[in-house]
């Protein structure tokens, strides 16, 4: 079954730690069931999420995100076939958007719309290289 990688950006609606925790819990449960891995970079003004897995399953997740009221202004940034996962073992890695991701001002000034696929994937490559061990499922 072919693998794909999809990255989107959105603006959180009503972002706080409880909402983020619930979002991650829901994502990890569904992704583990559907053989999807990935990462979410999150802060109060930005969700930047990478999903990878079987094409139909990733498309289904993205369709749910488009209808999820926790996301506003969803923009697909990357959609490509892949041979290998960037986040194997991670149902959903999370990161608090360290300083190497666009600043709040850059996002406000259109960084998402001007971004390149290489720039966006670079954020996730750096996150994957941090070397954190995924939690054990179960």
mmCIF file of N, CA and C in Angstrom:
data_model
loop_
_atom_site.group_PDB
_atom_site.id
_atom_site.type_symbol
_atom_site.label_atom_id
_atom_site.label_comp_id
_atom_site.label_asym_id
_atom_site.label_seq_id
_atom_site.Cartn_x
_atom_site.Cartn_y
_atom_site.Cartn_z
ATOM 1 N N UNK A 1 0.846 -1.179 0.000
ATOM 2 C CA UNK A 1 0.000 0.000 0.000
ATOM 3 C C UNK A 1 0.895 1.248 0.000
ATOM 4 N N UNK A 2 0.700 2.177 -0.951
ATOM 5 C CA UNK A 2 1.573 3.351 -1.031
ATOM 6 C C UNK A 2 1.418 4.264 0.186
ATOM 7 N N UNK A 3 2.552 4.819 0.605
ATOM 8 C CA UNK A 3 2.558 5.770 1.722
ATOM 9 C C UNK A 3 2.572 7.191 1.178
ATOM 10 N N UNK A 4 1.922 8.083 1.897
ATOM 11 C CA UNK A 4 1.953 9.497 1.564
ATOM 12 C C UNK A 4 2.302 10.299 2.805
ATOM 13 N N UNK A 5 2.720 11.507 2.547
ATOM 14 C CA UNK A 5 3.022 12.459 3.611
ATOM 15 C C UNK A 5 2.248 13.727 3.294
ATOM 16 N N UNK A 6 1.503 14.217 4.278
ATOM 17 C CA UNK A 6 0.700 15.415 4.118
ATOM 18 C C UNK A 6 1.020 16.353 5.267
ATOM 19 N N UNK A 7 1.246 17.619 4.947
ATOM 20 C CA UNK A 7 1.472 18.637 5.969
ATOM 21 C C UNK A 7 0.458 19.740 5.736
ATOM 22 N N UNK A 8 -0.147 20.185 6.823
ATOM 23 C CA UNK A 8 -1.058 21.324 6.728
ATOM 24 C C UNK A 8 -0.751 22.290 7.867
ATOM 25 N N UNK A 9 -1.192 23.515 7.684
ATOM 26 C CA UNK A 9 -1.133 24.528 8.738
ATOM 27 C C UNK A 9 -2.558 24.975 9.008
ATOM 28 N N UNK A 10 -2.843 25.312 10.238
ATOM 29 C CA UNK A 10 -4.132 25.900 10.584
ATOM 30 C C UNK A 10 -3.944 26.822 11.773
ATOM 31 N N UNK A 11 -4.975 27.590 12.031
ATOM 32 C CA UNK A 11 -4.978 28.461 13.198
ATOM 33 C C UNK A 11 -5.873 27.796 14.240
ATOM 34 N N UNK A 12 -5.357 27.599 15.450
ATOM 35 C CA UNK A 12 -6.173 26.979 16.495
ATOM 36 C C UNK A 12 -7.354 27.881 16.872
ATOM 37 N N UNK A 13 -8.475 27.266 17.178
ATOM 38 C CA UNK A 13 -9.629 27.990 17.687
ATOM 39 C C UNK A 13 -9.783 27.617 19.151
ATOM 40 N N UNK A 14 -9.631 28.592 20.043
ATOM 41 C CA UNK A 14 -9.766 28.340 21.471
ATOM 42 C C UNK A 14 -8.623 27.540 22.056
ATOM 43 N N UNK A 15 -7.398 27.848 21.670
ATOM 44 C CA UNK A 15 -6.230 27.074 22.081
ATOM 45 C C UNK A 15 -5.934 27.254 23.570
ATOM 46 N N UNK A 16 -5.803 26.147 24.275
ATOM 47 C CA UNK A 16 -5.244 26.109 25.624
ATOM 48 C C UNK A 16 -4.703 24.706 25.861
ATOM 49 N N UNK A 17 -4.081 24.473 26.996
ATOM 50 C CA UNK A 17 -3.433 23.182 27.247
ATOM 51 C C UNK A 17 -4.429 22.035 27.264
ATOM 52 N N UNK A 18 -5.636 22.253 27.786
ATOM 53 C CA UNK A 18 -6.643 21.193 27.834
ATOM 54 C C UNK A 18 -7.079 20.802 26.414
ATOM 55 N N UNK A 19 -7.303 21.786 25.560
ATOM 56 C CA UNK A 19 -7.693 21.503 24.180
ATOM 57 C C UNK A 19 -6.578 20.755 23.462
ATOM 58 N N UNK A 20 -5.327 21.209 23.644
ATOM 59 C CA UNK A 20 -4.191 20.535 23.016
ATOM 60 C C UNK A 20 -4.066 19.094 23.517
ATOM 61 N N UNK A 21 -4.211 18.878 24.809
ATOM 62 C CA UNK A 21 -4.113 17.528 25.367
ATOM 63 C C UNK A 21 -5.186 16.620 24.786
ATOM 64 N N UNK A 22 -6.413 17.120 24.681
ATOM 65 C CA UNK A 22 -7.496 16.321 24.102
ATOM 66 C C UNK A 22 -7.255 16.034 22.626
ATOM 67 N N UNK A 23 -6.762 17.036 21.899
ATOM 68 C CA UNK A 23 -6.453 16.864 20.479
ATOM 69 C C UNK A 23 -5.393 15.776 20.299
ATOM 70 N N UNK A 24 -4.344 15.818 21.108
ATOM 71 C CA UNK A 24 -3.280 14.820 21.015
ATOM 72 C C UNK A 24 -3.778 13.430 21.398
ATOM 73 N N UNK A 25 -4.603 13.345 22.434
ATOM 74 C CA UNK A 25 -5.154 12.061 22.857
ATOM 75 C C UNK A 25 -6.009 11.458 21.748
ATOM 76 N N UNK A 26 -6.904 12.266 21.159
ATOM 77 C CA UNK A 26 -7.743 11.801 20.054
ATOM 78 C C UNK A 26 -6.890 11.366 18.869
ATOM 79 N N UNK A 27 -5.896 12.190 18.513
ATOM 80 C CA UNK A 27 -5.034 11.896 17.364
ATOM 81 C C UNK A 27 -4.264 10.607 17.566
ATOM 82 N N UNK A 28 -3.670 10.445 18.729
ATOM 83 C CA UNK A 28 -2.847 9.264 18.978
ATOM 84 C C UNK A 28 -3.677 7.988 18.933
ATOM 85 N N UNK A 29 -4.861 8.037 19.483
ATOM 86 C CA UNK A 29 -5.733 6.857 19.493
ATOM 87 C C UNK A 29 -6.130 6.477 18.060
ATOM 88 N N UNK A 30 -6.630 7.447 17.306
ATOM 89 C CA UNK A 30 -7.083 7.173 15.937
ATOM 90 C C UNK A 30 -5.914 6.817 15.022
ATOM 91 N N UNK A 31 -4.788 7.510 15.167
ATOM 92 C CA UNK A 31 -3.642 7.260 14.302
ATOM 93 C C UNK A 31 -3.045 5.877 14.536
ATOM 94 N N UNK A 32 -2.962 5.452 15.786
ATOM 95 C CA UNK A 32 -2.447 4.113 16.080
ATOM 96 C C UNK A 32 -3.350 3.057 15.430
ATOM 97 N N UNK A 33 -4.650 3.277 15.476
ATOM 98 C CA UNK A 33 -5.607 2.360 14.860
ATOM 99 C C UNK A 33 -5.447 2.308 13.337
ATOM 100 N N UNK A 34 -5.144 3.477 12.729
ATOM 101 C CA UNK A 34 -5.131 3.600 11.265
ATOM 102 C C UNK A 34 -3.744 3.551 10.641
ATOM 103 N N UNK A 35 -2.716 3.186 11.415
ATOM 104 C CA UNK A 35 -1.345 3.082 10.912
ATOM 105 C C UNK A 35 -0.826 4.420 10.378
ATOM 106 N N UNK A 36 -1.174 5.495 11.078
ATOM 107 C CA UNK A 36 -0.700 6.830 10.716
ATOM 108 C C UNK A 36 0.302 7.282 11.760
ATOM 109 N N UNK A 37 1.386 7.882 11.298
ATOM 110 C CA UNK A 37 2.380 8.462 12.191
ATOM 111 C C UNK A 37 2.526 9.938 11.821
ATOM 112 N N UNK A 38 3.233 10.684 12.668
ATOM 113 C CA UNK A 38 3.433 12.086 12.340
ATOM 114 C C UNK A 38 3.804 12.919 13.538
ATOM 115 N N UNK A 39 3.644 14.229 13.352
ATOM 116 C CA UNK A 39 4.017 15.178 14.401
ATOM 117 C C UNK A 39 3.143 16.413 14.295
ATOM 118 N N UNK A 40 2.932 17.046 15.453
ATOM 119 C CA UNK A 40 2.172 18.280 15.542
ATOM 120 C C UNK A 40 3.026 19.324 16.239
ATOM 121 N N UNK A 41 3.266 20.420 15.553
ATOM 122 C CA UNK A 41 3.918 21.587 16.152
ATOM 123 C C UNK A 41 2.781 22.532 16.500
ATOM 124 N N UNK A 42 2.662 22.889 17.773
ATOM 125 C CA UNK A 42 1.485 23.640 18.211
ATOM 126 C C UNK A 42 1.855 24.786 19.137
ATOM 127 N N UNK A 43 1.181 25.894 18.910
ATOM 128 C CA UNK A 43 1.215 27.027 19.839
ATOM 129 C C UNK A 43 -0.085 27.803 19.630
ATOM 130 N N UNK A 44 -0.310 28.853 20.380
ATOM 131 C CA UNK A 44 -1.623 29.512 20.377
ATOM 132 C C UNK A 44 -2.041 30.082 19.027
ATOM 133 N N UNK A 45 -1.086 30.360 18.122
ATOM 134 C CA UNK A 45 -1.427 30.945 16.821
ATOM 135 C C UNK A 45 -1.227 29.992 15.647
ATOM 136 N N UNK A 46 -0.774 28.758 15.896
ATOM 137 C CA UNK A 46 -0.384 27.891 14.792
ATOM 138 C C UNK A 46 -0.462 26.419 15.153
ATOM 139 N N UNK A 47 -1.105 25.642 14.280
ATOM 140 C CA UNK A 47 -0.925 24.198 14.236
ATOM 141 C C UNK A 47 -0.207 23.925 12.918
ATOM 142 N N UNK A 48 0.871 23.175 12.992
ATOM 143 C CA UNK A 48 1.582 22.720 11.807
ATOM 144 C C UNK A 48 1.729 21.212 12.008
ATOM 145 N N UNK A 49 1.035 20.445 11.188
ATOM 146 C CA UNK A 49 0.982 19.005 11.418
ATOM 147 C C UNK A 49 1.424 18.233 10.190
ATOM 148 N N UNK A 50 2.232 17.205 10.436
ATOM 149 C CA UNK A 50 2.664 16.266 9.411
ATOM 150 C C UNK A 50 1.991 14.941 9.700
ATOM 151 N N UNK A 51 1.331 14.387 8.671
ATOM 152 C CA UNK A 51 0.703 13.074 8.746
ATOM 153 C C UNK A 51 1.356 12.187 7.703
ATOM 154 N N UNK A 52 1.600 10.921 8.045
ATOM 155 C CA UNK A 52 2.176 9.991 7.082
ATOM 156 C C UNK A 52 1.576 8.610 7.307
ATOM 157 N N UNK A 53 1.305 7.947 6.186
ATOM 158 C CA UNK A 53 0.721 6.621 6.274
ATOM 159 C C UNK A 53 0.052 6.246 4.968
ATOM 160 N N UNK A 54 -0.819 5.217 5.008
ATOM 161 C CA UNK A 54 -1.524 4.799 3.802
ATOM 162 C C UNK A 54 -2.362 5.956 3.236
ATOM 163 N N UNK A 55 -2.320 6.109 1.925
ATOM 164 C CA UNK A 55 -2.931 7.267 1.267
ATOM 165 C C UNK A 55 -4.387 7.494 1.676
ATOM 166 N N UNK A 56 -5.208 6.478 1.608
ATOM 167 C CA UNK A 56 -6.641 6.635 1.924
ATOM 168 C C UNK A 56 -6.834 7.044 3.380
ATOM 169 N N UNK A 57 -6.078 6.465 4.283
ATOM 170 C CA UNK A 57 -6.207 6.789 5.712
ATOM 171 C C UNK A 57 -5.793 8.238 5.980
ATOM 172 N N UNK A 58 -4.702 8.689 5.348
ATOM 173 C CA UNK A 58 -4.257 10.080 5.535
ATOM 174 C C UNK A 58 -5.301 11.035 4.961
ATOM 175 N N UNK A 59 -5.857 10.713 3.806
ATOM 176 C CA UNK A 59 -6.911 11.548 3.220
ATOM 177 C C UNK A 59 -8.125 11.634 4.151
ATOM 178 N N UNK A 60 -8.480 10.516 4.782
ATOM 179 C CA UNK A 60 -9.609 10.498 5.711
ATOM 180 C C UNK A 60 -9.345 11.394 6.917
ATOM 181 N N UNK A 61 -8.135 11.332 7.456
ATOM 182 C CA UNK A 61 -7.788 12.184 8.600
ATOM 183 C C UNK A 61 -7.863 13.657 8.197
ATOM 184 N N UNK A 62 -7.309 13.984 7.053
ATOM 185 C CA UNK A 62 -7.326 15.376 6.598
ATOM 186 C C UNK A 62 -8.763 15.863 6.398
ATOM 187 N N UNK A 63 -9.630 15.020 5.881
ATOM 188 C CA UNK A 63 -11.045 15.397 5.715
ATOM 189 C C UNK A 63 -11.685 15.680 7.071
ATOM 190 N N UNK A 64 -11.350 14.883 8.091
ATOM 191 C CA UNK A 64 -11.882 15.145 9.442
ATOM 192 C C UNK A 64 -11.353 16.462 9.994
ATOM 193 N N UNK A 65 -10.080 16.749 9.740
ATOM 194 C CA UNK A 65 -9.483 18.001 10.222
ATOM 195 C C UNK A 65 -10.183 19.201 9.585
ATOM 196 N N UNK A 66 -10.484 19.100 8.302
ATOM 197 C CA UNK A 66 -11.169 20.191 7.608
ATOM 198 C C UNK A 66 -12.525 20.499 8.239
ATOM 199 N N UNK A 67 -13.145 19.510 8.872
ATOM 200 C CA UNK A 67 -14.454 19.693 9.505
ATOM 201 C C UNK A 67 -14.377 19.842 11.022
ATOM 202 N N UNK A 68 -13.169 19.896 11.570
ATOM 203 C CA UNK A 68 -12.957 19.982 13.016
ATOM 204 C C UNK A 68 -12.957 21.452 13.434
ATOM 205 N N UNK A 69 -13.860 21.825 14.337
ATOM 206 C CA UNK A 69 -13.969 23.235 14.727
ATOM 207 C C UNK A 69 -12.814 23.723 15.600
ATOM 208 N N UNK A 70 -11.848 22.857 15.909
ATOM 209 C CA UNK A 70 -10.650 23.304 16.631
ATOM 210 C C UNK A 70 -9.613 23.891 15.669
ATOM 211 N N UNK A 71 -9.880 23.787 14.353
ATOM 212 C CA UNK A 71 -8.979 24.288 13.311
ATOM 213 C C UNK A 71 -9.681 25.348 12.471
ATOM 214 N N UNK A 72 -9.000 26.463 12.238
ATOM 215 C CA UNK A 72 -9.508 27.534 11.383
ATOM 216 C C UNK A 72 -8.458 27.788 10.303
ATOM 217 N N UNK A 73 -8.906 28.131 9.114
ATOM 218 C CA UNK A 73 -7.990 28.477 8.015
ATOM 219 C C UNK A 73 -6.987 27.357 7.730
ATOM 220 N N UNK A 74 -7.492 26.170 7.471
ATOM 221 C CA UNK A 74 -6.643 25.013 7.178
ATOM 222 C C UNK A 74 -6.065 25.166 5.772
ATOM 223 N N UNK A 75 -4.731 25.028 5.679
ATOM 224 C CA UNK A 75 -4.028 25.168 4.407
ATOM 225 C C UNK A 75 -3.104 23.976 4.199
ATOM 226 N N UNK A 76 -3.322 23.227 3.116
ATOM 227 C CA UNK A 76 -2.450 22.090 2.794
ATOM 228 C C UNK A 76 -1.154 22.641 2.207
ATOM 229 N N UNK A 77 -0.017 22.213 2.763
ATOM 230 C CA UNK A 77 1.291 22.704 2.343
ATOM 231 C C UNK A 77 2.116 21.653 1.598
ATOM 232 N N UNK A 78 1.930 20.390 1.939
ATOM 233 C CA UNK A 78 2.685 19.297 1.323
ATOM 234 C C UNK A 78 1.736 18.114 1.162
ATOM 235 N N UNK A 79 1.804 17.458 0.030
ATOM 236 C CA UNK A 79 1.046 16.229 -0.205
ATOM 237 C C UNK A 79 1.857 15.440 -1.227
ATOM 238 N N UNK A 80 2.575 14.410 -0.754
ATOM 239 C CA UNK A 80 3.500 13.712 -1.646
ATOM 240 C C UNK A 80 3.631 12.246 -1.258
ATOM 241 N N UNK A 81 3.965 11.407 -2.232
ATOM 242 C CA UNK A 81 4.253 10.005 -1.913
ATOM 243 C C UNK A 81 5.623 9.913 -1.228
ATOM 244 N N UNK A 82 5.768 8.937 -0.343
ATOM 245 C CA UNK A 82 7.040 8.730 0.360
ATOM 246 C C UNK A 82 7.367 7.238 0.375
ATOM 247 N N UNK A 83 8.630 6.940 0.566
ATOM 248 C CA UNK A 83 9.085 5.557 0.715
ATOM 249 C C UNK A 83 9.251 5.192 2.188
ATOM 250 N N UNK A 84 9.643 6.184 2.999
ATOM 251 C CA UNK A 84 9.944 5.939 4.411
ATOM 252 C C UNK A 84 9.319 7.033 5.260
ATOM 253 N N UNK A 85 8.882 6.660 6.431
ATOM 254 C CA UNK A 85 8.274 7.605 7.363
ATOM 255 C C UNK A 85 9.341 8.417 8.075
ATOM 256 N N UNK A 86 9.022 9.662 8.340
ATOM 257 C CA UNK A 86 9.906 10.539 9.110
ATOM 258 C C UNK A 86 9.737 10.299 10.612
ATOM 259 N N UNK A 87 8.543 9.863 11.026
ATOM 260 C CA UNK A 87 8.244 9.639 12.441
ATOM 261 C C UNK A 87 7.739 8.217 12.714
ATOM 262 N N UNK A 88 8.500 7.189 12.327
ATOM 263 C CA UNK A 88 8.043 5.827 12.614
ATOM 264 C C UNK A 88 7.954 5.634 14.128
ATOM 265 N N UNK A 89 6.913 4.979 14.560
ATOM 266 C CA UNK A 89 6.762 4.734 15.995
ATOM 267 C C UNK A 89 6.018 5.832 16.733
ATOM 268 N N UNK A 90 5.751 6.945 16.086
ATOM 269 C CA UNK A 90 5.048 8.054 16.732
ATOM 270 C C UNK A 90 3.636 8.151 16.175
ATOM 271 N N UNK A 91 2.638 7.792 16.966
ATOM 272 C CA UNK A 91 1.252 7.989 16.539
ATOM 273 C C UNK A 91 0.990 9.484 16.365
ATOM 274 N N UNK A 92 1.627 10.319 17.194
ATOM 275 C CA UNK A 92 1.609 11.765 17.008
ATOM 276 C C UNK A 92 2.595 12.399 17.979
ATOM 277 N N UNK A 93 3.721 12.779 17.443
ATOM 278 C CA UNK A 93 4.723 13.499 18.224
ATOM 279 C C UNK A 93 4.241 14.932 18.361
ATOM 280 N N UNK A 94 4.506 15.552 19.509
ATOM 281 C CA UNK A 94 4.125 16.947 19.665
ATOM 282 C C UNK A 94 5.327 17.771 20.081
ATOM 283 N N UNK A 95 5.268 19.051 19.741
ATOM 284 C CA UNK A 95 6.357 19.969 20.022
ATOM 285 C C UNK A 95 5.751 21.357 20.236
ATOM 286 N N UNK A 96 6.286 22.109 21.187
ATOM 287 C CA UNK A 96 5.720 23.428 21.482
ATOM 288 C C UNK A 96 6.196 24.532 20.547
ATOM 289 N N UNK A 97 6.573 24.208 19.323
ATOM 290 C CA UNK A 97 6.983 25.206 18.325
ATOM 291 C C UNK A 97 8.157 26.038 18.832
ATOM 292 N N UNK A 98 9.279 25.381 18.974
ATOM 293 C CA UNK A 98 10.500 26.072 19.382
ATOM 294 C C UNK A 98 10.805 27.244 18.452
ATOM 295 N N UNK A 99 11.781 28.025 18.799
ATOM 296 C CA UNK A 99 12.076 29.272 18.087
ATOM 297 C C UNK A 99 12.499 29.076 16.633
ATOM 298 N N UNK A 100 12.823 27.850 16.204
ATOM 299 C CA UNK A 100 13.228 27.620 14.815
ATOM 300 C C UNK A 100 12.045 27.565 13.856
ATOM 301 N N UNK A 101 10.820 27.600 14.366
ATOM 302 C CA UNK A 101 9.615 27.681 13.527
ATOM 303 C C UNK A 101 9.279 29.161 13.367
ATOM 304 N N UNK A 102 8.522 29.509 12.321
ATOM 305 C CA UNK A 102 8.161 30.899 12.095
ATOM 306 C C UNK A 102 7.716 31.600 13.381
ATOM 307 N N UNK A 103 8.074 32.859 13.498
ATOM 308 C CA UNK A 103 7.627 33.648 14.640
ATOM 309 C C UNK A 103 6.152 33.995 14.479
ATOM 310 N N UNK A 104 5.545 34.466 15.539
ATOM 311 C CA UNK A 104 4.142 34.901 15.489
ATOM 312 C C UNK A 104 3.983 35.995 14.442
ATOM 313 N N UNK A 105 4.935 36.915 14.398
ATOM 314 C CA UNK A 105 4.875 38.007 13.422
ATOM 315 C C UNK A 105 4.999 37.484 11.995
ATOM 316 N N UNK A 106 5.882 36.512 11.773
ATOM 317 C CA UNK A 106 6.037 35.930 10.437
ATOM 318 C C UNK A 106 4.755 35.235 9.976
ATOM 319 N N UNK A 107 4.106 34.520 10.886
ATOM 320 C CA UNK A 107 2.836 33.875 10.544
ATOM 321 C C UNK A 107 1.800 34.934 10.196
ATOM 322 N N UNK A 108 1.721 35.960 11.017
ATOM 323 C CA UNK A 108 0.763 37.052 10.790
ATOM 324 C C UNK A 108 1.020 37.749 9.451
ATOM 325 N N UNK A 109 2.304 37.814 9.046
ATOM 326 C CA UNK A 109 2.674 38.497 7.804
ATOM 327 C C UNK A 109 2.679 37.589 6.574
ATOM 328 N N UNK A 110 2.152 36.359 6.691
ATOM 329 C CA UNK A 110 1.981 35.519 5.516
ATOM 330 C C UNK A 110 3.025 34.448 5.286
ATOM 331 N N UNK A 111 3.789 34.068 6.302
ATOM 332 C CA UNK A 111 4.831 33.043 6.130
ATOM 333 C C UNK A 111 4.258 31.722 5.632
ATOM 334 N N UNK A 112 3.073 31.366 6.088
ATOM 335 C CA UNK A 112 2.476 30.094 5.670
ATOM 336 C C UNK A 112 2.227 30.113 4.162
ATOM 337 N N UNK A 113 1.633 31.185 3.688
ATOM 338 C CA UNK A 113 1.304 31.287 2.263
ATOM 339 C C UNK A 113 2.557 31.353 1.383
ATOM 340 N N UNK A 114 3.647 31.891 1.902
ATOM 341 C CA UNK A 114 4.892 32.016 1.130
ATOM 342 C C UNK A 114 5.821 30.822 1.304
ATOM 343 N N UNK A 115 5.493 29.906 2.178
ATOM 344 C CA UNK A 115 6.405 28.807 2.500
ATOM 345 C C UNK A 115 6.628 27.891 1.310
ATOM 346 N N UNK A 116 7.795 27.263 1.309
ATOM 347 C CA UNK A 116 8.100 26.245 0.310
ATOM 348 C C UNK A 116 7.972 24.872 0.964
ATOM 349 N N UNK A 117 7.821 23.856 0.134
ATOM 350 C CA UNK A 117 7.747 22.497 0.655
ATOM 351 C C UNK A 117 9.013 22.154 1.432
ATOM 352 N N UNK A 118 10.176 22.541 0.930
ATOM 353 C CA UNK A 118 11.441 22.247 1.622
ATOM 354 C C UNK A 118 11.507 22.926 2.981
ATOM 355 N N UNK A 119 11.046 24.171 3.061
ATOM 356 C CA UNK A 119 11.063 24.889 4.339
ATOM 357 C C UNK A 119 10.182 24.177 5.362
ATOM 358 N N UNK A 120 8.972 23.824 4.959
ATOM 359 C CA UNK A 120 8.029 23.170 5.864
ATOM 360 C C UNK A 120 8.560 21.813 6.302
ATOM 361 N N UNK A 121 9.044 21.019 5.363
ATOM 362 C CA UNK A 121 9.583 19.708 5.717
ATOM 363 C C UNK A 121 10.834 19.840 6.580
ATOM 364 N N UNK A 122 11.578 20.928 6.406
ATOM 365 C CA UNK A 122 12.754 21.174 7.239
ATOM 366 C C UNK A 122 12.418 21.291 8.713
ATOM 367 N N UNK A 123 11.286 21.921 9.042
ATOM 368 C CA UNK A 123 10.861 22.005 10.443
ATOM 369 C C UNK A 123 10.698 20.616 11.041
ATOM 370 N N UNK A 124 10.039 19.732 10.271
ATOM 371 C CA UNK A 124 9.773 18.392 10.781
ATOM 372 C C UNK A 124 11.021 17.524 10.785
ATOM 373 N N UNK A 125 11.912 17.728 9.832
ATOM 374 C CA UNK A 125 13.173 16.994 9.831
ATOM 375 C C UNK A 125 13.968 17.340 11.088
ATOM 376 N N UNK A 126 14.013 18.625 11.430
ATOM 377 C CA UNK A 126 14.719 19.037 12.661
ATOM 378 C C UNK A 126 14.068 18.425 13.888
ATOM 379 N N UNK A 127 12.743 18.382 13.907
ATOM 380 C CA UNK A 127 12.041 17.778 15.036
ATOM 381 C C UNK A 127 12.351 16.285 15.123
ATOM 382 N N UNK A 128 12.348 15.598 13.992
ATOM 383 C CA UNK A 128 12.640 14.158 13.980
ATOM 384 C C UNK A 128 14.063 13.878 14.449
ATOM 385 N N UNK A 129 14.974 14.798 14.179
ATOM 386 C CA UNK A 129 16.379 14.605 14.551
ATOM 387 C C UNK A 129 16.647 14.896 16.022
ATOM 388 N N UNK A 130 15.660 15.371 16.755
ATOM 389 C CA UNK A 130 15.850 15.655 18.182
ATOM 390 C C UNK A 130 16.145 14.402 18.989
ATOM 391 N N UNK A 131 15.801 13.230 18.442
ATOM 392 C CA UNK A 131 16.194 11.973 19.086
ATOM 393 C C UNK A 131 15.368 11.559 20.289
ATOM 394 N N UNK A 132 14.163 12.068 20.432
ATOM 395 C CA UNK A 132 13.304 11.663 21.538
ATOM 396 C C UNK A 132 12.720 10.297 21.212
ATOM 397 N N UNK A 133 12.689 9.424 22.188
ATOM 398 C CA UNK A 133 12.158 8.075 21.986
ATOM 399 C C UNK A 133 10.635 8.132 22.097
ATOM 400 N N UNK A 134 9.923 7.503 21.142
ATOM 401 C CA UNK A 134 8.459 7.511 21.199
ATOM 402 C C UNK A 134 7.945 6.745 22.420
ATOM 403 N N UNK A 135 6.789 7.178 22.952
ATOM 404 C CA UNK A 135 6.212 6.439 24.076
ATOM 405 C C UNK A 135 5.720 5.077 23.639
ATOM 406 N N UNK A 136 5.689 4.140 24.557
ATOM 407 C CA UNK A 136 5.168 2.807 24.246
ATOM 408 C C UNK A 136 3.656 2.864 24.251
ATOM 409 N N UNK A 137 3.066 2.272 23.248
ATOM 410 C CA UNK A 137 1.603 2.223 23.158
ATOM 411 C C UNK A 137 1.107 1.068 24.031
ATOM 412 N N UNK A 138 -0.115 1.243 24.547
ATOM 413 C CA UNK A 138 -0.688 0.121 25.267
ATOM 414 C C UNK A 138 -0.921 0.370 26.640
#
